[in-house]
Structures are given as C-alpha cells and as structure tokens.
Amino acid sequence: VLGFVNNSAVGQCGIEKYYNDELTGENGRKYTYLSSDNLVENTYREAQNGNTIQLSIDYNIQSIAEKYVMEMLEESGARTVAVTIQDPDTGEFLAMADSGIFDPNNPRDLSVRYSAEEEAKIRSDDVKANETLNTNWANFCVSSSFEPGSTYKAFTVAAGLEEGIIEEDSWFYCDGSVPIRDYTIHCANIAGHGSIPLTGAIAESCNLALMDIAEAEGVDAFCKYQAQFGFGSLTGIDLPNEMSCETLLFTRENMTDINLATNSFGQRFNVTMVQMSSAFSALINGGIYYKPYIVKGIYNSSGELVR
C-alpha cells in the first residue's frame, strides 16, 4: 500500500507513486533576467512543501491482518495470501495486506521474506531476482486476479432476486450433477443436496441451484449484473497498476450455456480482490456501490485540509 521511492525520491509503487506529486512539493526557484534598462532583475519563487496524506487504513486492523497473512502463508504453503477489510458504508479500506512483504526503506532486501538459503538461490538468477522483487512490490489485492469460486454465488442470487426470477422462499432440487451437452457439471456435494431452499443453496454451496438460477436469468441479465457490480472494470481506487480483468470475463456475444453454468458459481472468469470486496459492500449495504479508496484526506504543511 505505501510503496517506496527511488534515489531521486520519486515514488515507485503504492501511495508513493499514485500521490507522488502531492507528496513531493516543488523546489524553490530564482529567475534572473535583464530589464529594458539592462539592469539585472531577480525573481524568487518560494519552495512549496509536499502535502501530508491520511490513509483510511486502520493501524491496528492492518497489523492484525498482516500477522495472520504471514501465519497462513507458513501454514498453507500457498504462493500468495492476501486480505482486504473494507467499510461497506463508505468504500474505504481499513486494511489491505498480502504476503509479498518488503522494507520500504530498503525494498531490494529479500531477507524480510526469505531465508538466507532461499535468498541466495533467488539472487543466483538475475531474471528470477527481478521477478521476485516485482512480485513483492506489486499489490496483489489490486494488480492480480483469481477465480472467485463460490464467493460469487451471492451475486447470481442477487441478480435473480432483482429480476424477479426467484423469490426468497424459492426451492431447488440437486441430485449431484447435471449434463450440459458433452459435459457433466458436478455440485460441491457429489451425492446431491436433494430439495433445498434458496438460503440453503447459499449455505450449502449448491452449484446446481445456482446453475438453475443463472439459466433462468439468461446471458443478457447475468452479464448486465456482473457489469453493474463492477466486475471486468477498473474500480478507480487510488492505487497504481489496477487490473480490470475485462478480457478475463465472458461477454454476451461469446458466453455459451456451459460458460453461463460455470460462471454462476464463480468459475471460468477472474476478478480482483478490490473488485470483489467493493461489490460485496454494495451487496450488503442496500445496493449502493461506493468507489473504493485508500486516502481519506490530504493536508498541507500547515495541517489544513486541502482535499
């Protein structure tokens, strides 16, 4: 989130890069010129201090998130672990952390993440070393994507409710699998859930119920709500290198019945963590989509609120 600066004090990633002009200020200048009387005239422009930026990040919540990110990385052996914590009533992020940690004061130091043996192996290959550094410096929550899986089911249900295709007391039947053309798509419960209500379909993560809902919605409605929740678009968060995932979603033109079925429970398309948490905020706050942000205020050197 914070990022770092190079030897010229220019921001290279994170807040340091996105708000570089705000943070840097301006150098003072002296202009010398000859007047019409051939007299030397000097004009001075005072230096301007950079502004101070107040983040929405809560120090205590961020510290807890960072602690458990690293614990989960150790326990799971995952390539990356990341966490976002967002206020659904404002869109501001209270915490944003991933396991690609580095020291902002010494960003090329790999010892904060890797053992001496691991670091030596990485540094033995220049390409590998650069890839590792760039991965650490990137903000996974903003710049990387993943298949949302069953976390997307709530959005398929929301679209069905909004369109009047299903009701809160709707029921479905799941026998464990359904054939679509030459494919057989299975539920998370291979044996099937039998008759299951809408709330149970979410609670028990029933793929077949979600496929039924998406089939009733149709491609046009499914894609419409996917777009309205912000998937496949930049959220506009004030952090650099945000990924849109636009090319990683199906469109009305290329979505088949199989794609619709698997998309209904979050497979075969990608989202970012910022997209997902911002969309979920809209899902649970009454339907208002707030532009996500990380900076609450910008103050000048006198402590006055500028923006």
Tab-separated table of C-alpha atoms in Angstrom:
chain	number	residue	atom	x	y	z
A	1	VAL	CA	0.000	0.000	0.000
A	2	LEU	CA	2.710	2.501	0.996
A	3	GLY	CA	5.228	1.720	-1.732
A	4	PHE	CA	8.688	3.285	-1.793
A	5	VAL	CA	10.771	5.941	-3.537
A	6	ASN	CA	13.926	5.658	-5.627
A	7	ASN	CA	17.191	7.513	-5.025
A	8	SER	CA	15.660	10.620	-6.609
A	9	ALA	CA	12.736	10.483	-4.155
A	10	VAL	CA	10.271	9.566	-6.899
A	11	GLY	CA	7.522	7.131	-5.893
A	12	GLN	CA	7.839	3.696	-7.492
A	13	CYS	CA	4.685	1.915	-6.333
A	14	GLY	CA	1.797	2.190	-3.896
A	15	ILE	CA	0.707	5.501	-2.404
A	16	GLU	CA	4.198	6.907	-3.010
A	17	LYS	CA	3.687	6.504	-6.764
A	18	TYR	CA	-0.007	7.379	-7.078
A	19	TYR	CA	0.294	10.553	-4.986
A	20	ASN	CA	3.899	11.376	-5.890
A	21	ASP	CA	3.120	14.950	-6.996
A	22	GLU	CA	1.144	15.647	-3.810
A	23	LEU	CA	3.888	14.298	-1.547
A	24	THR	CA	6.886	15.799	-3.334
A	25	GLY	CA	6.090	19.504	-3.322
A	26	GLU	CA	8.019	21.945	-5.510
A	27	ASN	CA	11.563	23.249	-5.396
A	28	GLY	CA	12.156	26.967	-4.928
A	29	ARG	CA	13.444	28.874	-7.946
A	30	LYS	CA	15.355	32.022	-8.719
A	31	TYR	CA	14.823	33.740	-12.079
A	32	THR	CA	17.381	36.248	-13.329
A	33	TYR	CA	16.769	38.434	-16.357
A	34	LEU	CA	17.741	41.776	-17.867
A	35	SER	CA	15.255	44.597	-17.780
A	36	SER	CA	14.749	47.025	-20.679
A	37	ASP	CA	17.317	49.260	-18.957
A	38	ASN	CA	19.888	46.439	-18.994
A	39	LEU	CA	19.577	46.039	-15.241
A	40	VAL	CA	19.753	42.563	-13.670
A	41	GLU	CA	16.432	41.679	-12.059
A	42	ASN	CA	15.884	38.694	-9.724
A	43	THR	CA	12.586	36.992	-9.065
A	44	TYR	CA	12.175	34.331	-6.409
A	45	ARG	CA	9.574	31.632	-6.071
A	46	GLU	CA	9.462	30.071	-2.641
A	47	ALA	CA	9.734	26.304	-2.262
A	48	GLN	CA	6.476	24.515	-1.557
A	49	ASN	CA	6.454	21.688	0.947
A	50	GLY	CA	4.751	18.468	-0.045
A	51	ASN	CA	1.377	17.586	1.388
A	52	THR	CA	0.600	15.020	4.056
A	53	ILE	CA	-1.678	12.131	3.197
A	54	GLN	CA	-4.042	10.469	5.649
A	55	LEU	CA	-4.894	6.880	4.778
A	56	SER	CA	-8.156	5.119	5.534
A	57	ILE	CA	-6.050	2.220	6.804
A	58	ASP	CA	-6.589	1.481	10.498
A	59	TYR	CA	-3.189	0.738	12.042
A	60	ASN	CA	-4.467	-1.909	14.476
A	61	ILE	CA	-6.629	-3.721	11.915
A	62	GLN	CA	-3.785	-3.623	9.377
A	63	SER	CA	-1.346	-5.059	11.929
A	64	ILE	CA	-3.688	-7.937	12.710
A	65	ALA	CA	-4.256	-8.635	9.005
A	66	GLU	CA	-0.506	-8.667	8.295
A	67	LYS	CA	0.138	-11.007	11.227
A	68	TYR	CA	-2.363	-13.613	10.080
A	69	VAL	CA	-1.429	-13.295	6.416
A	70	MET	CA	2.087	-14.450	7.267
A	71	GLU	CA	0.840	-17.170	9.602
A	72	MET	CA	-1.459	-18.538	6.892
A	73	LEU	CA	1.369	-18.385	4.345
A	74	GLU	CA	3.503	-20.532	6.637
A	75	GLU	CA	0.710	-22.983	7.440
A	76	SER	CA	-0.735	-23.414	3.951
A	77	GLY	CA	2.319	-23.240	1.720
A	78	ALA	CA	0.291	-21.013	-0.621
A	79	ARG	CA	2.047	-18.921	-3.236
A	80	THR	CA	0.254	-15.785	-2.048
A	81	VAL	CA	-2.029	-14.915	0.853
A	82	ALA	CA	-3.913	-11.614	0.866
A	83	VAL	CA	-6.597	-9.851	2.908
A	84	THR	CA	-8.818	-6.822	2.352
A	85	ILE	CA	-11.067	-5.300	5.020
A	86	GLN	CA	-13.468	-2.635	3.788
A	87	ASP	CA	-16.184	-0.451	5.286
A	88	PRO	CA	-19.291	-1.215	3.176
A	89	ASP	CA	-20.923	2.099	4.066
A	90	THR	CA	-18.111	4.280	2.703
A	91	GLY	CA	-15.956	2.153	0.382
A	92	GLU	CA	-12.803	2.919	2.365
A	93	PHE	CA	-10.308	0.160	3.070
A	94	LEU	CA	-9.423	-0.382	6.720
A	95	ALA	CA	-6.763	-2.964	5.872
A	96	MET	CA	-5.085	-4.296	2.758
A	97	ALA	CA	-2.270	-6.787	3.060
A	98	ASP	CA	-0.537	-9.520	1.105
A	99	SER	CA	2.389	-11.830	1.701
A	100	GLY	CA	4.746	-10.054	-0.735
A	101	ILE	CA	6.314	-8.017	2.046
A	102	PHE	CA	9.363	-5.753	1.775
A	103	ASP	CA	11.072	-2.995	3.721
A	104	PRO	CA	10.090	0.366	2.138
A	105	ASN	CA	13.416	1.806	3.334
A	106	ASN	CA	15.350	-0.993	1.642
A	107	PRO	CA	12.991	-2.508	-0.942
A	108	ARG	CA	15.615	-4.724	-2.582
A	109	ASP	CA	16.353	-6.563	0.664
A	110	LEU	CA	14.828	-10.038	0.359
A	111	SER	CA	15.757	-11.167	3.874
A	112	VAL	CA	12.474	-9.864	5.324
A	113	ARG	CA	10.632	-12.588	3.401
A	114	TYR	CA	13.158	-15.309	2.597
A	115	SER	CA	15.758	-17.325	4.468
A	116	ALA	CA	19.444	-16.816	3.646
A	117	GLU	CA	19.441	-20.025	1.609
A	118	GLU	CA	16.311	-19.041	-0.320
A	119	GLU	CA	17.635	-15.547	-0.969
A	120	ALA	CA	20.947	-16.892	-2.288
A	121	LYS	CA	19.094	-19.189	-4.695
A	122	ILE	CA	16.896	-16.341	-5.937
A	123	ARG	CA	19.806	-13.957	-6.421
A	124	SER	CA	21.795	-16.557	-8.369
A	125	ASP	CA	19.479	-15.856	-11.312
A	126	ASP	CA	19.061	-12.186	-12.279
A	127	VAL	CA	15.762	-12.807	-14.069
A	128	LYS	CA	14.383	-14.703	-11.074
A	129	ALA	CA	15.591	-11.985	-8.701
A	130	ASN	CA	13.871	-9.230	-10.690
A	131	GLU	CA	10.657	-11.256	-10.950
A	132	THR	CA	10.687	-11.847	-7.205
A	133	LEU	CA	11.251	-8.177	-6.409
A	134	ASN	CA	8.493	-7.059	-8.781
A	135	THR	CA	6.110	-9.617	-7.289
A	136	ASN	CA	6.878	-8.378	-3.780
A	137	TRP	CA	6.420	-4.736	-4.790
A	138	ALA	CA	3.108	-5.365	-6.566
A	139	ASN	CA	-0.112	-5.067	-4.558
A	140	PHE	CA	-1.841	-8.421	-5.104
A	141	CYS	CA	-5.197	-7.034	-3.941
A	142	VAL	CA	-5.222	-4.513	-6.792
A	143	SER	CA	-2.942	-5.864	-9.517
A	144	SER	CA	-3.647	-9.621	-9.603
A	145	SER	CA	-6.736	-11.693	-10.339
A	146	PHE	CA	-8.231	-15.064	-9.405
A	147	GLU	CA	-11.349	-17.170	-9.934
A	148	PRO	CA	-13.837	-16.073	-7.259
A	149	GLY	CA	-15.441	-19.505	-6.948
A	150	SER	CA	-18.388	-19.858	-4.586
A	151	THR	CA	-17.969	-16.331	-3.219
A	152	TYR	CA	-19.642	-15.227	-6.466
A	153	LYS	CA	-22.842	-17.186	-5.798
A	154	ALA	CA	-24.324	-14.323	-3.796
A	155	PHE	CA	-24.210	-12.104	-6.906
A	156	THR	CA	-26.025	-14.664	-9.060
A	157	VAL	CA	-28.714	-14.852	-6.383
A	158	ALA	CA	-28.895	-11.033	-6.111
A	159	ALA	CA	-29.459	-10.741	-9.860
A	160	GLY	CA	-32.200	-13.379	-9.739
A	161	LEU	CA	-33.975	-11.618	-6.877
A	162	GLU	CA	-33.675	-8.209	-8.544
A	163	GLU	CA	-35.085	-9.540	-11.815
A	164	GLY	CA	-37.952	-11.299	-10.024
A	165	ILE	CA	-36.835	-14.677	-11.391
A	166	ILE	CA	-36.608	-16.189	-7.896
A	167	GLU	CA	-38.126	-15.371	-4.530
A	168	GLU	CA	-36.666	-15.561	-1.056
A	169	ASP	CA	-38.694	-18.742	-0.446
A	170	SER	CA	-37.756	-20.448	-3.749
A	171	TRP	CA	-36.756	-24.122	-3.668
A	172	PHE	CA	-34.460	-26.150	-5.915
A	173	TYR	CA	-33.546	-29.794	-6.455
A	174	CYS	CA	-29.987	-31.081	-6.568
A	175	ASP	CA	-29.086	-34.670	-7.442
A	176	GLY	CA	-25.335	-34.019	-7.536
A	177	SER	CA	-24.705	-33.365	-11.225
A	178	VAL	CA	-26.255	-32.103	-14.441
A	179	PRO	CA	-25.299	-32.876	-18.070
A	180	ILE	CA	-24.838	-29.931	-20.444
A	181	ARG	CA	-24.035	-31.022	-23.975
A	182	ASP	CA	-20.930	-33.236	-23.723
A	183	TYR	CA	-20.082	-32.176	-20.179
A	184	THR	CA	-21.257	-33.212	-16.733
A	185	ILE	CA	-21.052	-30.464	-14.148
A	186	HIS	CA	-20.993	-31.567	-10.526
A	187	CYS	CA	-22.156	-29.958	-7.333
A	188	ALA	CA	-19.792	-29.421	-4.429
A	189	ASN	CA	-21.787	-32.251	-2.828
A	190	ILE	CA	-21.357	-35.125	-5.287
A	191	ALA	CA	-24.223	-37.051	-3.664
A	192	GLY	CA	-26.544	-34.092	-4.115
A	193	HIS	CA	-28.478	-31.938	-1.673
A	194	GLY	CA	-31.941	-33.098	-2.675
A	195	SER	CA	-34.628	-30.436	-2.215
A	196	ILE	CA	-33.000	-27.275	-0.934
A	197	PRO	CA	-34.270	-23.729	-0.262
A	198	LEU	CA	-32.561	-20.616	-1.621
A	199	THR	CA	-30.907	-19.846	1.722
A	200	GLY	CA	-29.708	-23.450	1.873
A	201	ALA	CA	-28.301	-23.212	-1.642
A	202	ILE	CA	-26.020	-20.437	-0.412
A	203	ALA	CA	-25.286	-22.006	2.970
A	204	GLU	CA	-24.534	-25.446	1.488
A	205	SER	CA	-22.843	-24.020	-1.626
A	206	CYS	CA	-25.088	-25.858	-4.078
A	207	ASN	CA	-23.800	-25.487	-7.625
A	208	LEU	CA	-26.894	-26.962	-9.261
A	209	ALA	CA	-29.253	-24.467	-7.648
A	210	LEU	CA	-27.054	-21.615	-8.882
A	211	MET	CA	-26.969	-23.061	-12.380
A	212	ASP	CA	-30.769	-23.193	-12.381
A	213	ILE	CA	-30.930	-19.537	-11.331
A	214	ALA	CA	-28.427	-18.408	-13.973
A	215	GLU	CA	-30.241	-20.399	-16.689
A	216	ALA	CA	-33.476	-18.630	-15.771
A	217	GLU	CA	-31.717	-15.263	-15.819
A	218	GLY	CA	-30.192	-15.850	-19.229
A	219	VAL	CA	-26.940	-14.498	-20.626
A	220	ASP	CA	-28.092	-10.889	-21.007
A	221	ALA	CA	-29.254	-10.446	-17.413
A	222	PHE	CA	-26.282	-12.352	-15.989
A	223	CYS	CA	-23.783	-10.165	-17.841
A	224	LYS	CA	-25.733	-6.994	-17.022
A	225	TYR	CA	-25.498	-7.527	-13.278
A	226	GLN	CA	-21.914	-8.716	-13.491
A	227	ALA	CA	-21.075	-5.348	-15.030
A	228	GLN	CA	-23.232	-3.372	-12.596
A	229	PHE	CA	-21.356	-4.901	-9.667
A	230	GLY	CA	-18.126	-3.658	-11.245
A	231	PHE	CA	-16.568	-6.915	-12.404
A	232	GLY	CA	-14.454	-6.522	-15.525
A	233	SER	CA	-13.927	-2.799	-14.904
A	234	LEU	CA	-11.426	-0.649	-13.072
A	235	THR	CA	-12.806	0.379	-9.686
A	236	GLY	CA	-10.857	3.646	-9.789
A	237	ILE	CA	-9.192	3.029	-6.431
A	238	ASP	CA	-6.371	5.485	-5.719
A	239	LEU	CA	-3.562	2.944	-6.070
A	240	PRO	CA	-1.402	2.313	-9.162
A	241	ASN	CA	-1.427	-0.624	-11.571
A	242	GLU	CA	-5.024	-1.681	-11.002
A	243	MET	CA	-6.147	-4.647	-13.105
A	244	SER	CA	-9.577	-4.527	-14.778
A	245	CYS	CA	-9.996	-8.227	-15.759
A	246	GLU	CA	-12.008	-7.015	-18.760
A	247	THR	CA	-10.520	-9.672	-21.043
A	248	LEU	CA	-10.963	-12.401	-18.415
A	249	LEU	CA	-14.778	-12.307	-18.441
A	250	PHE	CA	-17.195	-13.700	-20.972
A	251	THR	CA	-19.415	-11.276	-22.852
A	252	ARG	CA	-22.978	-11.531	-24.152
A	253	GLU	CA	-21.503	-12.411	-27.535
A	254	ASN	CA	-19.234	-15.300	-26.501
A	255	MET	CA	-20.908	-16.781	-23.406
A	256	THR	CA	-22.265	-20.288	-24.067
A	257	ASP	CA	-24.676	-22.288	-21.922
A	258	ILE	CA	-21.710	-24.096	-20.365
A	259	ASN	CA	-19.980	-20.799	-19.586
A	260	LEU	CA	-23.176	-19.465	-18.026
A	261	ALA	CA	-23.499	-22.577	-15.877
A	262	THR	CA	-19.937	-22.471	-14.548
A	263	ASN	CA	-19.914	-18.674	-14.199
A	264	SER	CA	-22.994	-18.913	-11.969
A	265	PHE	CA	-20.826	-20.368	-9.197
A	266	GLY	CA	-17.721	-18.307	-9.906
A	267	GLN	CA	-15.623	-20.454	-12.215
A	268	ARG	CA	-14.009	-19.695	-15.602
A	269	PHE	CA	-13.672	-15.951	-15.089
A	270	ASN	CA	-11.430	-13.735	-12.986
A	271	VAL	CA	-11.848	-10.847	-10.548
A	272	THR	CA	-9.574	-8.808	-8.302
A	273	MET	CA	-9.830	-8.608	-4.538
A	274	VAL	CA	-10.699	-4.909	-4.713
A	275	GLN	CA	-13.491	-5.640	-7.184
A	276	MET	CA	-14.861	-8.456	-5.041
A	277	SER	CA	-14.826	-6.619	-1.711
A	278	SER	CA	-16.299	-3.445	-3.248
A	279	ALA	CA	-19.039	-5.437	-4.961
A	280	PHE	CA	-19.824	-7.290	-1.735
A	281	SER	CA	-20.066	-3.966	0.058
A	282	ALA	CA	-22.783	-2.914	-2.387
A	283	LEU	CA	-24.473	-6.281	-1.970
A	284	ILE	CA	-24.858	-5.906	1.797
A	285	ASN	CA	-25.253	-2.139	2.300
A	286	GLY	CA	-28.568	-1.796	0.498
A	287	GLY	CA	-27.355	-1.640	-3.080
A	288	ILE	CA	-25.087	1.417	-3.149
A	289	TYR	CA	-21.779	0.957	-4.966
A	290	TYR	CA	-19.142	3.248	-3.494
A	291	LYS	CA	-15.919	3.962	-5.339
A	292	PRO	CA	-13.255	2.296	-3.183
A	293	TYR	CA	-10.469	4.425	-1.800
A	294	ILE	CA	-7.402	4.312	0.400
A	295	VAL	CA	-6.823	8.032	1.136
A	296	LYS	CA	-9.207	9.878	3.460
A	297	GLY	CA	-7.659	13.333	3.286
A	298	ILE	CA	-4.774	15.442	2.018
A	299	TYR	CA	-3.333	18.148	4.300
A	300	ASN	CA	-0.866	20.935	3.566
A	301	SER	CA	2.263	21.622	5.625
A	302	SER	CA	0.218	23.844	7.957
A	303	GLY	CA	-2.114	20.957	8.768
A	304	GLU	CA	-5.053	22.397	6.834
A	305	LEU	CA	-7.310	20.020	4.923
A	306	VAL	CA	-6.712	20.544	1.202
A	307	ARG	CA	-8.963	17.803	-0.178
